[in-house]
């Protein structure tokens, strides 16, 4: 009606559609803020902030630093999770968490730790303490155009003007 809504989120299928339909889109990264997430490791149970689902392109598009893990593969498999250094220390102590399991959510979903990243201290709206592979999400959610809850970043080909791309778009 007469209501204007300004939002930084979009529909999940938009990233793949842009990459498919516009050759100047080299890559995209979607991430979904989980909000407060229950984390379970042995007897330890805490609610944590800063948990996101993120596409496997996350570490190639953004400059967040991995301490341990391969940035090209840490978020490719469903149920994989990258922990921040402080979260890894909180749940695993001095033990190397790579290849170990941790549970998240009230349902106790089992996640395999595939990487550890530096703690983020910035003024960005992206302040991950953990990233779960976006491929973990059900296909009916990632292909649904009616849900506007994902953040989306795209990477344009070298020499592509963002202004010109916006006009074409």
Short mmCIF file of N, CA and C in Angstrom, two decimals, residues 96-165:
data_model
loop_
_atom_site.label_atom_id
_atom_site.label_comp_id
_atom_site.label_asym_id
_atom_site.label_seq_id
_atom_site.Cartn_x
_atom_site.Cartn_y
_atom_site.Cartn_z
N UNK A 96 42.44 -29.93 18.87
CA UNK A 96 42.16 -29.53 17.48
C UNK A 96 40.74 -29.99 17.14
N UNK A 97 39.82 -29.07 16.82
CA UNK A 97 38.43 -29.45 16.58
C UNK A 97 38.15 -30.01 15.17
N UNK A 98 39.10 -29.87 14.25
CA UNK A 98 38.87 -30.31 12.87
C UNK A 98 38.54 -31.80 12.85
N UNK A 99 37.44 -32.12 12.18
CA UNK A 99 37.01 -33.52 12.07
C UNK A 99 36.18 -33.98 13.25
N UNK A 100 35.98 -33.11 14.22
CA UNK A 100 35.18 -33.47 15.40
C UNK A 100 33.75 -32.97 15.22
N UNK A 101 32.85 -33.52 16.02
CA UNK A 101 31.44 -33.16 15.92
C UNK A 101 31.01 -32.23 17.04
N UNK A 102 30.03 -31.41 16.70
CA UNK A 102 29.38 -30.53 17.65
C UNK A 102 27.90 -30.50 17.26
N UNK A 103 27.02 -30.35 18.21
CA UNK A 103 25.58 -30.34 17.90
C UNK A 103 25.05 -28.92 18.03
N UNK A 104 24.09 -28.59 17.16
CA UNK A 104 23.48 -27.26 17.22
C UNK A 104 21.97 -27.40 17.10
N UNK A 105 21.27 -26.39 17.61
CA UNK A 105 19.82 -26.36 17.52
C UNK A 105 19.16 -27.22 18.57
N UNK A 106 17.91 -26.91 18.85
CA UNK A 106 17.14 -27.68 19.82
C UNK A 106 17.00 -29.13 19.38
N UNK A 107 17.09 -29.36 18.06
CA UNK A 107 17.00 -30.71 17.52
C UNK A 107 18.30 -31.48 17.68
N UNK A 108 19.38 -30.80 18.01
CA UNK A 108 20.68 -31.45 18.20
C UNK A 108 21.28 -31.95 16.90
N UNK A 109 21.23 -31.12 15.85
CA UNK A 109 21.82 -31.52 14.57
C UNK A 109 23.33 -31.67 14.73
N UNK A 110 23.86 -32.75 14.20
CA UNK A 110 25.29 -33.00 14.29
C UNK A 110 26.01 -32.28 13.16
N UNK A 111 26.99 -31.47 13.50
CA UNK A 111 27.81 -30.74 12.54
C UNK A 111 29.25 -31.20 12.66
N UNK A 112 29.93 -31.30 11.51
CA UNK A 112 31.34 -31.68 11.49
C UNK A 112 32.18 -30.42 11.36
N UNK A 113 33.11 -30.23 12.28
CA UNK A 113 33.97 -29.04 12.25
C UNK A 113 34.99 -29.22 11.13
N UNK A 114 34.98 -28.27 10.18
CA UNK A 114 35.88 -28.33 9.03
C UNK A 114 36.88 -27.18 9.00
N UNK A 115 36.68 -26.19 9.88
CA UNK A 115 37.60 -25.06 9.89
C UNK A 115 37.46 -24.22 11.15
N UNK A 116 38.50 -23.43 11.40
CA UNK A 116 38.51 -22.47 12.50
C UNK A 116 38.96 -21.14 11.91
N UNK A 117 38.20 -20.09 12.18
CA UNK A 117 38.54 -18.75 11.67
C UNK A 117 38.87 -17.82 12.81
N UNK A 118 39.59 -16.77 12.47
CA UNK A 118 39.89 -15.76 13.48
C UNK A 118 38.60 -15.13 13.99
N UNK A 119 38.60 -14.73 15.24
CA UNK A 119 37.48 -13.97 15.78
C UNK A 119 37.34 -12.67 15.01
N UNK A 120 36.11 -12.27 14.78
CA UNK A 120 35.84 -11.06 14.01
C UNK A 120 35.53 -9.92 14.95
N UNK A 121 36.27 -8.85 14.79
CA UNK A 121 36.00 -7.63 15.56
C UNK A 121 35.98 -6.49 14.56
N UNK A 122 34.80 -6.22 14.02
CA UNK A 122 34.69 -5.17 13.03
C UNK A 122 33.37 -4.45 13.19
N UNK A 123 33.16 -3.50 12.35
CA UNK A 123 31.92 -2.75 12.37
C UNK A 123 30.98 -3.26 11.27
N UNK A 124 31.24 -4.43 10.77
CA UNK A 124 30.41 -5.04 9.74
C UNK A 124 29.14 -5.61 10.35
N UNK A 125 28.14 -5.80 9.55
CA UNK A 125 26.95 -6.50 10.02
C UNK A 125 27.18 -8.01 10.01
N UNK A 126 28.28 -8.45 9.41
CA UNK A 126 28.64 -9.87 9.39
C UNK A 126 29.63 -10.09 10.52
N UNK A 127 29.17 -10.68 11.59
CA UNK A 127 30.03 -10.95 12.74
C UNK A 127 29.92 -12.43 13.11
N UNK A 128 30.43 -13.30 12.24
CA UNK A 128 30.23 -14.73 12.48
C UNK A 128 31.07 -15.29 13.62
N UNK A 129 30.41 -16.07 14.41
CA UNK A 129 31.09 -16.88 15.43
C UNK A 129 31.10 -18.33 14.98
N UNK A 130 30.22 -18.63 14.00
CA UNK A 130 30.21 -19.95 13.37
C UNK A 130 29.47 -19.84 12.04
N UNK A 131 29.93 -20.62 11.07
CA UNK A 131 29.30 -20.69 9.76
C UNK A 131 28.97 -22.14 9.46
N UNK A 132 27.71 -22.41 9.17
CA UNK A 132 27.26 -23.74 8.77
C UNK A 132 27.08 -23.71 7.25
N UNK A 133 27.47 -24.78 6.59
CA UNK A 133 27.35 -24.84 5.14
C UNK A 133 25.92 -24.59 4.69
N UNK A 134 25.77 -23.67 3.72
CA UNK A 134 24.44 -23.34 3.19
C UNK A 134 23.79 -24.56 2.55
N UNK A 135 24.61 -25.50 2.06
CA UNK A 135 24.08 -26.72 1.44
C UNK A 135 23.35 -27.61 2.44
N UNK A 136 23.46 -27.29 3.73
CA UNK A 136 22.75 -28.02 4.78
C UNK A 136 21.25 -27.72 4.73
N UNK A 137 20.91 -26.52 4.28
CA UNK A 137 19.50 -26.12 4.24
C UNK A 137 18.71 -26.97 3.25
N UNK A 138 17.44 -27.25 3.53
CA UNK A 138 16.64 -28.06 2.61
C UNK A 138 16.42 -27.33 1.28
N UNK A 139 16.38 -28.10 0.21
CA UNK A 139 16.24 -27.55 -1.13
C UNK A 139 14.96 -26.74 -1.29
N UNK A 140 13.88 -27.16 -0.66
CA UNK A 140 12.63 -26.39 -0.80
C UNK A 140 12.76 -25.00 -0.18
N UNK A 141 13.69 -24.80 0.75
CA UNK A 141 13.93 -23.49 1.33
C UNK A 141 14.85 -22.66 0.43
N UNK A 142 15.90 -23.28 -0.12
CA UNK A 142 16.86 -22.54 -0.93
C UNK A 142 16.34 -22.23 -2.33
N UNK A 143 15.27 -22.90 -2.76
CA UNK A 143 14.67 -22.65 -4.07
C UNK A 143 13.36 -21.87 -3.99
N UNK A 144 13.01 -21.40 -2.80
CA UNK A 144 11.73 -20.72 -2.57
C UNK A 144 11.89 -19.22 -2.73
N UNK A 145 11.15 -18.64 -3.67
CA UNK A 145 11.22 -17.20 -3.96
C UNK A 145 10.40 -16.36 -2.99
N UNK A 146 9.64 -16.94 -2.11
CA UNK A 146 8.75 -16.16 -1.25
C UNK A 146 9.32 -15.77 0.08
N UNK A 147 10.52 -16.20 0.40
CA UNK A 147 11.12 -15.92 1.70
C UNK A 147 12.23 -14.87 1.51
N UNK A 148 12.14 -13.76 2.19
CA UNK A 148 13.12 -12.69 2.02
C UNK A 148 13.94 -12.57 3.30
N UNK A 149 14.89 -13.47 3.49
CA UNK A 149 15.65 -13.46 4.74
C UNK A 149 17.15 -13.67 4.56
N UNK A 150 17.62 -13.83 3.33
CA UNK A 150 19.05 -14.07 3.09
C UNK A 150 19.75 -12.77 2.73
N UNK A 151 20.95 -12.60 3.24
CA UNK A 151 21.84 -11.56 2.76
C UNK A 151 22.51 -12.13 1.51
N UNK A 152 22.74 -11.29 0.53
CA UNK A 152 23.36 -11.73 -0.72
C UNK A 152 24.42 -10.74 -1.15
N UNK A 153 25.60 -11.25 -1.43
CA UNK A 153 26.67 -10.45 -2.01
C UNK A 153 27.06 -11.11 -3.32
N UNK A 154 27.33 -10.28 -4.32
CA UNK A 154 27.78 -10.82 -5.60
C UNK A 154 29.16 -10.25 -5.91
N UNK A 155 29.93 -11.03 -6.65
CA UNK A 155 31.24 -10.59 -7.12
C UNK A 155 31.14 -10.42 -8.63
N UNK A 156 31.46 -9.21 -9.08
CA UNK A 156 31.39 -8.91 -10.50
C UNK A 156 32.74 -9.16 -11.17
N UNK A 157 32.71 -9.47 -12.45
CA UNK A 157 33.93 -9.69 -13.22
C UNK A 157 34.76 -8.41 -13.23
N UNK A 158 36.08 -8.57 -13.29
CA UNK A 158 36.97 -7.42 -13.38
C UNK A 158 36.54 -6.52 -14.53
N UNK A 159 36.55 -5.23 -14.28
CA UNK A 159 36.18 -4.27 -15.30
C UNK A 159 34.70 -3.98 -15.40
N UNK A 160 33.89 -4.71 -14.62
CA UNK A 160 32.44 -4.47 -14.63
C UNK A 160 32.11 -3.32 -13.69
N UNK A 161 31.43 -2.35 -14.20
CA UNK A 161 31.01 -1.22 -13.38
C UNK A 161 29.75 -1.62 -12.60
N UNK A 162 29.80 -1.48 -11.28
CA UNK A 162 28.60 -1.78 -10.50
C UNK A 162 27.41 -0.93 -10.92
N UNK A 163 27.66 0.34 -11.26
CA UNK A 163 26.58 1.22 -11.70
C UNK A 163 25.95 0.71 -13.00
N UNK A 164 26.82 0.32 -13.94
CA UNK A 164 26.30 -0.18 -15.22
C UNK A 164 25.55 -1.50 -15.01
N UNK A 165 26.09 -2.35 -14.17
CA UNK A 165 25.40 -3.62 -13.87
C UNK A 165 24.02 -3.34 -13.29
#
